[in-house]
Coordinates of C-alpha atoms in Angstrom, one line a residue:
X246 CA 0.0 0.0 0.0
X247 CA 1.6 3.3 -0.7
X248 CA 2.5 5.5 2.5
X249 CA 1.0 9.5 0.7
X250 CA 2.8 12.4 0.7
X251 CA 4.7 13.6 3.6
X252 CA 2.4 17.0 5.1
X253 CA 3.7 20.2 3.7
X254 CA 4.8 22.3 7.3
X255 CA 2.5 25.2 5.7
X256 CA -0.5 22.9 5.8
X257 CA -0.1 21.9 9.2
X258 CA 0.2 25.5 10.2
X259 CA -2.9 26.2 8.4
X260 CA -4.8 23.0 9.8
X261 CA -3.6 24.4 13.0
X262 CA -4.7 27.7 12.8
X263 CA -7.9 27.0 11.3
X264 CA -8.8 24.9 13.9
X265 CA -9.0 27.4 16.4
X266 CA -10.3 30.3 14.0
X267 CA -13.3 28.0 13.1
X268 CA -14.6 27.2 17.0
X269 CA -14.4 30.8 17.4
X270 CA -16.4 31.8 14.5
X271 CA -18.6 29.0 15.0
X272 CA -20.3 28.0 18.3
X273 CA -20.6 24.4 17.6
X274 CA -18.9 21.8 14.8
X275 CA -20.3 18.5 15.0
X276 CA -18.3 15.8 12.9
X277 CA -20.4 13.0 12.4
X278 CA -19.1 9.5 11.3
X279 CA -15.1 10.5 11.0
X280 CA -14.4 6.4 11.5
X281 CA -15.4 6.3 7.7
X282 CA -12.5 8.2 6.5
X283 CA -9.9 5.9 4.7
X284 CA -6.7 5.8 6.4
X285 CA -3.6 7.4 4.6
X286 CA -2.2 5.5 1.8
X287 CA -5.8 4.6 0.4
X288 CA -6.3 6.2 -2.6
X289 CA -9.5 8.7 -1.9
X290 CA -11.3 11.3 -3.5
X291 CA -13.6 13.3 -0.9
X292 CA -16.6 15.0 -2.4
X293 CA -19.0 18.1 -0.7
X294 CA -21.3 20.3 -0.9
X295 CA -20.0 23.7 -2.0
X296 CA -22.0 26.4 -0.8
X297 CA -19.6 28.6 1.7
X298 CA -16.4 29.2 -0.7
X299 CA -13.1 28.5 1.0
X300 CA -15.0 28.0 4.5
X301 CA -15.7 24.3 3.1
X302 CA -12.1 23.9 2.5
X303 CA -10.6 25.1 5.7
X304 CA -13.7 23.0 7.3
X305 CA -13.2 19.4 5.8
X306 CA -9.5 20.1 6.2
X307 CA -9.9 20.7 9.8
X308 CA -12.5 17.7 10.4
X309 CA -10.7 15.0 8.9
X310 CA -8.6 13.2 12.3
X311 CA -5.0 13.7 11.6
X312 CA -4.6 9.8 13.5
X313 CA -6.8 8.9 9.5
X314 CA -5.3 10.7 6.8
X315 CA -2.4 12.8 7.3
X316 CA -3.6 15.5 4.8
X317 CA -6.1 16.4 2.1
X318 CA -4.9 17.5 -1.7
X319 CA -7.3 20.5 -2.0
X320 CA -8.4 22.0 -5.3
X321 CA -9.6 25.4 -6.1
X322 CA -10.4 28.0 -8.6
X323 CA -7.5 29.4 -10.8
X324 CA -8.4 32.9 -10.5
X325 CA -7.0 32.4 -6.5
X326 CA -3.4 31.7 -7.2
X327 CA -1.2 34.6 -7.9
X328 CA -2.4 37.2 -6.2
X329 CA -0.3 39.0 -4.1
X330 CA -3.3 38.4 -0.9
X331 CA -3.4 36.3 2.3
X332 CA -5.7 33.7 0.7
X333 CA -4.3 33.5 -2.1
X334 CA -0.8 32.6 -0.3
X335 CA -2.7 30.1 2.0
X336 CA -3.9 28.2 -1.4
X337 CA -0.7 27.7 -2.9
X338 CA 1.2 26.6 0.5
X339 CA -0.8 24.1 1.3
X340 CA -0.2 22.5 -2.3
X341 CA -3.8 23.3 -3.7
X342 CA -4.0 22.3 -7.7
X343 CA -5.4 24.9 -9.6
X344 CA -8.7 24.3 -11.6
X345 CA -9.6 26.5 -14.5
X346 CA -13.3 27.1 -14.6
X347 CA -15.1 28.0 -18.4
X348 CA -17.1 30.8 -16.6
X349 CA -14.0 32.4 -15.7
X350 CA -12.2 32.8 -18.9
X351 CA -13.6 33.9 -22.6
X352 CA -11.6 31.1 -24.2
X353 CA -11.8 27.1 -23.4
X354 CA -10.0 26.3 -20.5
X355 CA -7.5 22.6 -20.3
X356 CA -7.5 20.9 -17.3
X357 CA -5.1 18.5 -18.1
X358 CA -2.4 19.0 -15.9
X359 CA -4.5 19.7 -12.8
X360 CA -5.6 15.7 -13.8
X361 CA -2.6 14.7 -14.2
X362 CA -1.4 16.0 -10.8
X363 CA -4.4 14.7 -9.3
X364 CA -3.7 11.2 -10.8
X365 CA -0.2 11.4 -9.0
X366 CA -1.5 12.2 -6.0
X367 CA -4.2 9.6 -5.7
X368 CA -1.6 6.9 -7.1
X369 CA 0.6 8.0 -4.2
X370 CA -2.2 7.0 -2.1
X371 CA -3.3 11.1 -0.8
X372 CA -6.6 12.3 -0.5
X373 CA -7.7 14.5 -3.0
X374 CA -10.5 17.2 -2.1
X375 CA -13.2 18.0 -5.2
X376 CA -16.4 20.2 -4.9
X377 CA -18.1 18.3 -7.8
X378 CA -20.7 21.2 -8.0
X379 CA -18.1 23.0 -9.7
X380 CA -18.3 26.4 -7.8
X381 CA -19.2 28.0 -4.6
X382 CA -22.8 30.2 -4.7
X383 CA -25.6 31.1 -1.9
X384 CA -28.5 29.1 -2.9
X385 CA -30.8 26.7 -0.8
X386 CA -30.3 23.9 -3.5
X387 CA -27.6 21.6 -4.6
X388 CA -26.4 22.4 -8.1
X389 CA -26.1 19.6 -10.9
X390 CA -22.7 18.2 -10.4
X391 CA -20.3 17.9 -13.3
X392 CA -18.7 14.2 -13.8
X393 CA -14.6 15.0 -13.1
X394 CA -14.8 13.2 -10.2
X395 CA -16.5 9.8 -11.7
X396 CA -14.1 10.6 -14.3
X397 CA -11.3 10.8 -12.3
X398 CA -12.3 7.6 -10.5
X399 CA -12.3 6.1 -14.2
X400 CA -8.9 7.4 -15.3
X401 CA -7.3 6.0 -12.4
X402 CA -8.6 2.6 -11.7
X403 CA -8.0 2.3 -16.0
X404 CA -4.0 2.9 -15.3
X405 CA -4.8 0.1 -13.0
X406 CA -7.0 -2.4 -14.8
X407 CA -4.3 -4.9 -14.4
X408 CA -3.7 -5.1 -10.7
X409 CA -6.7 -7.0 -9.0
X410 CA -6.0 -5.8 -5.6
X411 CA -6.0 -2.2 -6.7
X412 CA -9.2 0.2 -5.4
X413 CA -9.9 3.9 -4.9
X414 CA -12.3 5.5 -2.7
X415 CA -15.0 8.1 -3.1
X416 CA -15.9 9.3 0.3
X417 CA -18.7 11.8 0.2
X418 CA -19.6 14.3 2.7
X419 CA -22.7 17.0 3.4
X420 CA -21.8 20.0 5.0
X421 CA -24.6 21.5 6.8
X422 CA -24.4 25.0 8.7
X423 CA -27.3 26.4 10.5
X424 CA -26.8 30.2 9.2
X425 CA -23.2 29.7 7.2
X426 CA -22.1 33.3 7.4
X427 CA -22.7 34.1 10.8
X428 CA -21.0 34.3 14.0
X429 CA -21.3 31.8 16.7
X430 CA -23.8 29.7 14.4
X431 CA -23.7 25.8 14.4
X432 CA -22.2 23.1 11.5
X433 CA -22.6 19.9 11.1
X434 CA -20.4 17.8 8.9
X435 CA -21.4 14.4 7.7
X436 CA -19.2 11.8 6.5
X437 CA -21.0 9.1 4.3
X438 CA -19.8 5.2 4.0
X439 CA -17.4 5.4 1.2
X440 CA -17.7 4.1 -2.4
X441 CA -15.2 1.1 -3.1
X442 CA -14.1 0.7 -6.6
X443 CA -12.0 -2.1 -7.9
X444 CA -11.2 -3.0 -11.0
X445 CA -12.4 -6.3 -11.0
X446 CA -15.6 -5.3 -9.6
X447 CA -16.4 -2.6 -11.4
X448 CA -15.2 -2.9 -15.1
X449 CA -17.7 -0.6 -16.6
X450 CA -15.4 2.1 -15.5
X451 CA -12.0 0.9 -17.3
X452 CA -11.7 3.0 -20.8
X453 CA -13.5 3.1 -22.6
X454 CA -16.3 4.3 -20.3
X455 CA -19.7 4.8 -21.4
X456 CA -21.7 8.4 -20.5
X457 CA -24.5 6.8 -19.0
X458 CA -21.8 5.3 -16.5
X459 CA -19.9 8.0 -15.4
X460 CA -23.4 9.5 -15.2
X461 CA -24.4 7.1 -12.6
X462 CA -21.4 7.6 -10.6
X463 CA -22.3 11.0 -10.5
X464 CA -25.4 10.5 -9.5
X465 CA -24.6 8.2 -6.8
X466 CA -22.1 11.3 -5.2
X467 CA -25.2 13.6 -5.4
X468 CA -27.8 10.9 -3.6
X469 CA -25.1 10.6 -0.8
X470 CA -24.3 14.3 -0.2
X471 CA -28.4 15.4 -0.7
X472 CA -29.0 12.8 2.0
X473 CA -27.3 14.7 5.0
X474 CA -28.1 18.1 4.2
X475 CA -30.9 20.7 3.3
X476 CA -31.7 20.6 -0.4
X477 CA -34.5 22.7 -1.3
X478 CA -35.4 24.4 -4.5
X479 CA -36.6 27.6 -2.9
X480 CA -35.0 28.9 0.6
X481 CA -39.1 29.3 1.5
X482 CA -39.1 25.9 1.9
X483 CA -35.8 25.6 4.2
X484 CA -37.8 28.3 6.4
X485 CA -41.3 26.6 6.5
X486 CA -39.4 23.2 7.5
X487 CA -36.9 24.8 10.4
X488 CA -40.2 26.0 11.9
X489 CA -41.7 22.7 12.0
X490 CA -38.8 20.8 13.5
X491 CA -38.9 23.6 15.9
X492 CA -43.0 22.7 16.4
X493 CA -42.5 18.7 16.7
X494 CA -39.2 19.5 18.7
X495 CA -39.9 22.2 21.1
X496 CA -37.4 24.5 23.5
X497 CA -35.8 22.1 26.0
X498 CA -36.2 18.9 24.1
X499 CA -32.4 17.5 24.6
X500 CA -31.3 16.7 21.1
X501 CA -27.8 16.8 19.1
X502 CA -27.4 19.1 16.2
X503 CA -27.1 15.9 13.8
X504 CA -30.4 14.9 15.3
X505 CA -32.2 18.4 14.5
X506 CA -30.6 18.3 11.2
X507 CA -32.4 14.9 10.2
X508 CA -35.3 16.0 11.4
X509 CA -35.7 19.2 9.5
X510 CA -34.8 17.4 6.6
X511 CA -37.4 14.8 7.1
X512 CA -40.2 17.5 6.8
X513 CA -38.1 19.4 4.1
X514 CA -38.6 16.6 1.9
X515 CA -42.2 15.7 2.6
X516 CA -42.9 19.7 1.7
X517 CA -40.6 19.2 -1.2
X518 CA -42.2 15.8 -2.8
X519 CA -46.0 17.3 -2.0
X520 CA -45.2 20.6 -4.3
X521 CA -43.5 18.5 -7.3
X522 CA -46.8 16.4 -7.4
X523 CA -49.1 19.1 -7.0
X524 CA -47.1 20.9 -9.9
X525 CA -47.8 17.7 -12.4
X526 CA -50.0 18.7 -14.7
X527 CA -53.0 16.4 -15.7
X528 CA -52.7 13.9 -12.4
X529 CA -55.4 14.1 -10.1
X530 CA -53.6 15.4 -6.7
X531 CA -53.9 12.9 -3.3
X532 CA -55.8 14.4 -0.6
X533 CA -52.4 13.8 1.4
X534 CA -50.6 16.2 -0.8
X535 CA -53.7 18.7 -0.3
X536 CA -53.4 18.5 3.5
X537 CA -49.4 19.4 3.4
X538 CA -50.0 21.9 1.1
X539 CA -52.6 23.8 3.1
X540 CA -50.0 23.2 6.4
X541 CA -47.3 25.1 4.2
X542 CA -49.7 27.6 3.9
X543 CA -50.9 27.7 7.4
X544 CA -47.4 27.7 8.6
X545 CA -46.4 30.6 6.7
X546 CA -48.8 32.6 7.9
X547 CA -48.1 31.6 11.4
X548 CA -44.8 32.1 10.9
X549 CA -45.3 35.7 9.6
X550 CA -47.3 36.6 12.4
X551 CA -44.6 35.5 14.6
X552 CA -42.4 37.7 12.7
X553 CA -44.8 40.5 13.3
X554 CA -45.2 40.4 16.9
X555 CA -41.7 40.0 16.9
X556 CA -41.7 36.5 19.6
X557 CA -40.5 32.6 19.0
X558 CA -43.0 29.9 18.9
X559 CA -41.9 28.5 22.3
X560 CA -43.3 31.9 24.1
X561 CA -46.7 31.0 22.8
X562 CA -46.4 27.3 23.2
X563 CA -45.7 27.9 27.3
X564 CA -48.3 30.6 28.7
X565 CA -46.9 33.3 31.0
X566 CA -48.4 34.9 33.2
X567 CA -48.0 39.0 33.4
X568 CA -46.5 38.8 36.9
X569 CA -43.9 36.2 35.4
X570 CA -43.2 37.9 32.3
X571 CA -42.2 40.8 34.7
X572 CA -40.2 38.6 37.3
X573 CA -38.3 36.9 33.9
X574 CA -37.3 40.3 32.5
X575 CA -35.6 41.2 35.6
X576 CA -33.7 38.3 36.0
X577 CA -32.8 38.6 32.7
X578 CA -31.7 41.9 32.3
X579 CA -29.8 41.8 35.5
X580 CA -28.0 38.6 34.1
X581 CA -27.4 40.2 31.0
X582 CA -25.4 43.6 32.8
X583 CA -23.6 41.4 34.9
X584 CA -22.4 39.4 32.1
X585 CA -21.5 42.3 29.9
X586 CA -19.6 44.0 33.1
X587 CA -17.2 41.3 33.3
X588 CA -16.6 41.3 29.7
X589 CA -15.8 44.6 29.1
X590 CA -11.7 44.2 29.6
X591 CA -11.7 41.6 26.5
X592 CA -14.0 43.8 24.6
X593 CA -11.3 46.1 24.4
X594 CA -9.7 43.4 23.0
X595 CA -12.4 42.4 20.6
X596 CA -12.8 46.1 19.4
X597 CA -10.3 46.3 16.4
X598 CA -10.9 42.7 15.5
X599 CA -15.1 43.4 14.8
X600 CA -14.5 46.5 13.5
X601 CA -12.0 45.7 10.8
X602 CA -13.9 42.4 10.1
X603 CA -17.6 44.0 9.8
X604 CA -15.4 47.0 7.4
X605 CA -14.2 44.2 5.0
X606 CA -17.6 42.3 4.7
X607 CA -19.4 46.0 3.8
X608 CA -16.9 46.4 1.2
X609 CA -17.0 43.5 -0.2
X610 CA -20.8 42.9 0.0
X611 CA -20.9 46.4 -2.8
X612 CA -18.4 44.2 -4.8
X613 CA -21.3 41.9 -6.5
X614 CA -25.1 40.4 -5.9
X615 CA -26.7 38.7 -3.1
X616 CA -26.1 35.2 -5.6
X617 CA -22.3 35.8 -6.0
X618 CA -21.2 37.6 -3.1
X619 CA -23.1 35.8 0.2
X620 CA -20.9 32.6 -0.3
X621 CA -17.9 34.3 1.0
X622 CA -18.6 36.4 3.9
X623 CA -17.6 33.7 6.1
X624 CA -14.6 33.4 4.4
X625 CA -13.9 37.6 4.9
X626 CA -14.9 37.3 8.5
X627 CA -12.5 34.2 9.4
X628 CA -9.3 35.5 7.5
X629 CA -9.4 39.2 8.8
X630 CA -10.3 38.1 11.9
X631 CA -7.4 36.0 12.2
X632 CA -5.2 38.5 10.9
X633 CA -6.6 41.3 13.2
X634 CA -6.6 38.9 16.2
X635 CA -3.0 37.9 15.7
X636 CA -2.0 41.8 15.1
X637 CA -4.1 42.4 19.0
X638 CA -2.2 39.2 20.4
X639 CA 0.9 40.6 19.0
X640 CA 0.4 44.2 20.2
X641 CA -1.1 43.4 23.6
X642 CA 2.5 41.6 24.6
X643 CA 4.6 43.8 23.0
X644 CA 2.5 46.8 25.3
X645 CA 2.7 44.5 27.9
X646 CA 6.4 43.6 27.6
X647 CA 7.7 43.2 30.8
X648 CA 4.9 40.9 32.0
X649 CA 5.1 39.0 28.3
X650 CA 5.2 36.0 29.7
X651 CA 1.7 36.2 31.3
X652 CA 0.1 38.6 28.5
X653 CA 1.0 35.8 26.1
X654 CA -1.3 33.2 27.4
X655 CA -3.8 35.7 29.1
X656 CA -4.8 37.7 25.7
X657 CA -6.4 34.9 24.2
X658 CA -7.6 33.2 27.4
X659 CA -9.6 36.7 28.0
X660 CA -10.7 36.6 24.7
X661 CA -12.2 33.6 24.5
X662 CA -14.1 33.7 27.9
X663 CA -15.4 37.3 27.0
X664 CA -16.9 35.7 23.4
X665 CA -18.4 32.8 26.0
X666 CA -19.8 35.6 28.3
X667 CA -21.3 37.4 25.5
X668 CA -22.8 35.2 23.8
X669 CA -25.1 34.5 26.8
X670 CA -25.3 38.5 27.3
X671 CA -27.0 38.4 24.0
X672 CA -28.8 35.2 24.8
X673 CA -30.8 37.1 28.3
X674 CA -30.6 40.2 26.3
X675 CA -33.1 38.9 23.5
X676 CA -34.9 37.2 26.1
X677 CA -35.1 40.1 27.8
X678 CA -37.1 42.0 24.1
X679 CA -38.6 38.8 23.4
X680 CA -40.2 38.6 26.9
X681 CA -41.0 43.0 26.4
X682 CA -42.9 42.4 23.4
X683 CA -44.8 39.5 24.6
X684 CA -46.4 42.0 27.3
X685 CA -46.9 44.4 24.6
X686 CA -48.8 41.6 22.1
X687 CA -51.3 41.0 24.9
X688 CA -53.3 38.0 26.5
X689 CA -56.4 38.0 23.9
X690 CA -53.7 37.9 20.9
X691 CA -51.3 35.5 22.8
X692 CA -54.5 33.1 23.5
X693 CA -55.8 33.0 19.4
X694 CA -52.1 31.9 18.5
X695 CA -52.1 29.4 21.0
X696 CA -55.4 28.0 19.4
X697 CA -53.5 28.7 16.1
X698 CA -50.4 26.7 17.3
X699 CA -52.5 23.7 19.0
X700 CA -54.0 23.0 15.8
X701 CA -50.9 23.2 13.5
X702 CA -48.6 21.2 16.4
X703 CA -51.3 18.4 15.9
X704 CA -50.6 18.4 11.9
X705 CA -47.1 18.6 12.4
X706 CA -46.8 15.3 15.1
X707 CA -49.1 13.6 12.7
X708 CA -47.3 14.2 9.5
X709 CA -44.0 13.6 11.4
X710 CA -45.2 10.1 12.6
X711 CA -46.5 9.2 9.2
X712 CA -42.9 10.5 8.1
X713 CA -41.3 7.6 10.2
X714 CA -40.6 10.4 13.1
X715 CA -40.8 9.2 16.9
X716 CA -44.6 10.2 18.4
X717 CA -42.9 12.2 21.5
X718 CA -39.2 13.8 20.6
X719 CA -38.6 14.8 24.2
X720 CA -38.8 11.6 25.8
X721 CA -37.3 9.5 22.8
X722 CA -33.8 12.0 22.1
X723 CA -32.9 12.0 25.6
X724 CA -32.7 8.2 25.5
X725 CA -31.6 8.0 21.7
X726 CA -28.8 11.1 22.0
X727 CA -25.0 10.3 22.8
X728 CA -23.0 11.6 24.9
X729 CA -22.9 14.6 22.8
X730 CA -26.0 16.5 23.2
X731 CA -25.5 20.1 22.5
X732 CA -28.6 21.7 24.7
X733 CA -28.2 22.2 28.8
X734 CA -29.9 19.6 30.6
X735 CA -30.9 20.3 33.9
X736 CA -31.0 24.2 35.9
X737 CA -27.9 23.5 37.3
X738 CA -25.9 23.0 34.0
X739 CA -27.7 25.4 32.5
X740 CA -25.9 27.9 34.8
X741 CA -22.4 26.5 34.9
X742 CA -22.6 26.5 30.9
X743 CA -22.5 30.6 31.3
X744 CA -18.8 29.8 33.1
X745 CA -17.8 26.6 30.6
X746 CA -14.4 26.9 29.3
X747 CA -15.0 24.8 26.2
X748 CA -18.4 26.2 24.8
X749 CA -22.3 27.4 25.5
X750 CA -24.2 24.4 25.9
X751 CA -27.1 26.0 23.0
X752 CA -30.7 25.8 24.1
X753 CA -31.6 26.5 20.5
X754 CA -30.1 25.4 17.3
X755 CA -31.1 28.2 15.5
X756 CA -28.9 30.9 17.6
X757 CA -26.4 32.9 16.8
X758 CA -24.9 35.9 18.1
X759 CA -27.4 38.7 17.4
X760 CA -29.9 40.5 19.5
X761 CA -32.5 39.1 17.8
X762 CA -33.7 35.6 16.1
X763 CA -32.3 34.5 12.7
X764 CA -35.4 33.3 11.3
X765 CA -35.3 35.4 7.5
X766 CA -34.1 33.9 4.4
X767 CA -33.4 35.8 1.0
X768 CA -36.0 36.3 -1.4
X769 CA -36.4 33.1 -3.9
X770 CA -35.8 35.9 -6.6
X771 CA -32.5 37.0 -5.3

């Protein structure tokens, strides 16, 4: 078996680096399934999901176990290398093969050396790192994927037709983040079982290869990747479904992030399969695909009125009394100032680093459309916050010079706890609104969505049985969950999370760090 190239040092630097720049920029990563991952020496190519531009890279890079493959060869767009810019840079150290994409240049564009290195690389037994949807863009769906990669497959396993023992891997993977550019949001990233080819088992790739074939690979790779994330045609549809996973699975039922992912999957697809055969022209439409149609529509208005009044469903699902609305807000706000007292030192520290990321994003966000410029924020926000970061680290010793020693560790260590104190500031902070405008919407309106949301909670538990869903969520994911849970359990762990070193132990999935709730998607039309 070959052994793979030895790591480049800049790779491991970046691998390093990226590590800690992503769990600060996101507030959970879940890796599902790493023991899938072929161990260095096998021949693999790893397909995802592409819709957070280099973010996906620096991701799978830093969730593949160094103890299974001791690097990943990564591919990117031409148009990256040779710039005189900090990304550029980090693509070419860490021994990324250039791609030329026909959108990108007026003439056709050869891609035969980037295969040829590839085929080196995979011979040598690396891992080699393809997005087979071709580019990076902000859309709620899945784009077709192009065949390189089940044509790669081919090419390789034909230089081999004549060793028996010979096999390369396709290992595919769905990347899944719960609001991809912003801060402190959650990602999950889903490693499928991997596709084994052989030679003698699969002689319908050797050369010469048939269309249909390397079609079929292709659409293999898309079946597996579709299967662990959200693929919608319309981001309507992504909304309508979070809200009823958030329904069937209410505040406080203990569940992992893979588990919440599944789940609002499960109803994405129902929503998606009940529009595609109401849309069929001719066919007389099942009174089953009526009834989800008409729940779309009654949870889109419910949804909007949420909006309106400007509260979650979980503050209508519980009732609150006026006298405990009051008592909440006070705890609240007075958790929230003493929260943000104690963070004030490292919010000095913070300063440059938000300002100088949120001035890159504006300037880039004027550089193109919603369509074309959305897929790299993230991207923006984690380099120049890295950069801006290390210049604060950097500055904060050298200011500090004759306690360097101490400075050196405690920068970052204050740092980090002020990001864990303030995200539960904002947390009791938009309690603290949420719970104000739920006095202000007033009992009679508060009781006519509670009839509202009785009625569509019964259509939701029904549909999500008939879906293959458990019939009571909070007493089946407590017993079904790992160790891993994500959510507090229990008052007293809910306070020690405010003071946990590693991370907040989320409540709610759909957080991130803003005052209010990220519940708006772009317009279908953007």
């Amino acid at each position: 078996m070959a052994k793979g190239t030895p790591t480049p040092w800049p790779y491991t630097l970046i691998r390093l680096l990226f590590q800690f720049t992503l769990k600060v920029f996101y507030g959970t990563i879940v890796v599902s399934n790493a023991h899938f991952i072929p161990e260095t020496g096998k021949p693999c190519i790893v397909c995802a999901n592409h819709s957070n531009s280099l973010t996906d890279a620096l991701l799978l890079v830093t969730s593949v176990p160094s103890n299974r493959r001791n690097m990943l060869r990564l591919t990117a767009k031409s148009t990256q290398f040779g710039r005189k810019t900090f990304t550029s840079w980090l693509i070419e150290s860490a021994g990324t093969v250039p791609i030329h994409r026909r959108k990108d240049f007026d003439v056709p564009v050869d891609n035969s050396q980037a295969m040829e290195a590839l085929i080196k690389a995979l011979e040598a037994g690396d891992a080699v790192m393809m997005f087979p949807e071709g580019m990076s863009r902000f859309h709620p769906t899945i784009a077709p994927l192009k065949t390189g990669v089940a044509r790669l497959a081919s090419d390789v396993l034909s230089q081999h037709r004549d060793d028996p023992q010979f096999e390369i891997y396709i290992l595919n993977c769905s990347i899944t983040y719960m609001h991809r550019q912003h801060w402190r949001s959650d990602v999950l990233v889903t490693w499928h079982p991997p596709m084994v080819l052989r030679p003698k088992d699969n002689p319908e790739l050797l050369k010469p290869v048939k269309h249909e074939t390397i079609r079929a690979v292709t659409t293999q790779i898309y079946e597996q990747i579709s299967s662990g994330t959200f693929d919608s045609p319309s981001w309507h549809l992504v909304q309508l479904s979070k809200l009823a996973a958030r329904m069937y699975a209410p505040l406080g039922t203990t569940m992992s992030l893979g588990d919440h992912v599944r789940i609002t999957r499960t109803f994405l697809e129902a929503f998606k399969d009940a529009h595609e055969d109401s849309s069929e022209e001719n066919q007389p439409i099942h009174p089953e695909i009526v009834k989800t149609m008409q729940l779309q529509t009654d949870l889109k208005e419910y949804q909007h009125r949420l909006m309106s009044y400007g509260i979650k469903d979980d503050r209508v699902r519980r009732p609150l009394s006026r006298h405990d609305i009051v008592r909440r807000m006070t705890i609240r706000l007075f958790w929230s100032c003493i929260l943000f007292s104690i963070s004030i030192p490292g919010l000095v520290l913070w300063l440059p680093v938000i300002l100088s990321t949120l001035y890159a994003v504006h300037e880039f966000k004027k550089s193109g459309p919603i369509f074309d410029t959305f897929d790299e924020i993230a991207q923006y926000k984690l380099i120049y916050g890295l950069m801006s970061g290390i210049c604060v680290w950097l500055g904060g010793v050298i200011l500090t010079l004759p306690f360097a020693l101490v400075t050196i560790f405690l920068i970052p260590a204050t740092m980090w706890m002020t990001l864990r104190w303030m995200e539960d500031c904002i947390a009791s902070s938009r309690a603290f609104f949420a719970l104000f405008r739920l006095l202000r919407v007033g009992k009679h309106t508060l009781n006519e969505m509670r009839i509202l949301r009785n009625g569509l909670h019964r259509e939701i538990v029904e549909l999500g049985i008939s879906l293959g869903l458990p019939p009571k969520p909070e007493e089946f994911f407590v017993l079904a969950g790992g160790q891993e849970k994500g959510r507090v359990v229990g008052p007293w762990q809910s306070k020690a999370g405010y003071f946990s070193i590693r991370r907040r132990r989320k409540r709610d999935w759909n957080e991130t760090l803003r005052l209010y709730d990220k519940v708006d998607y772009p317009d279908d039309d953007s």
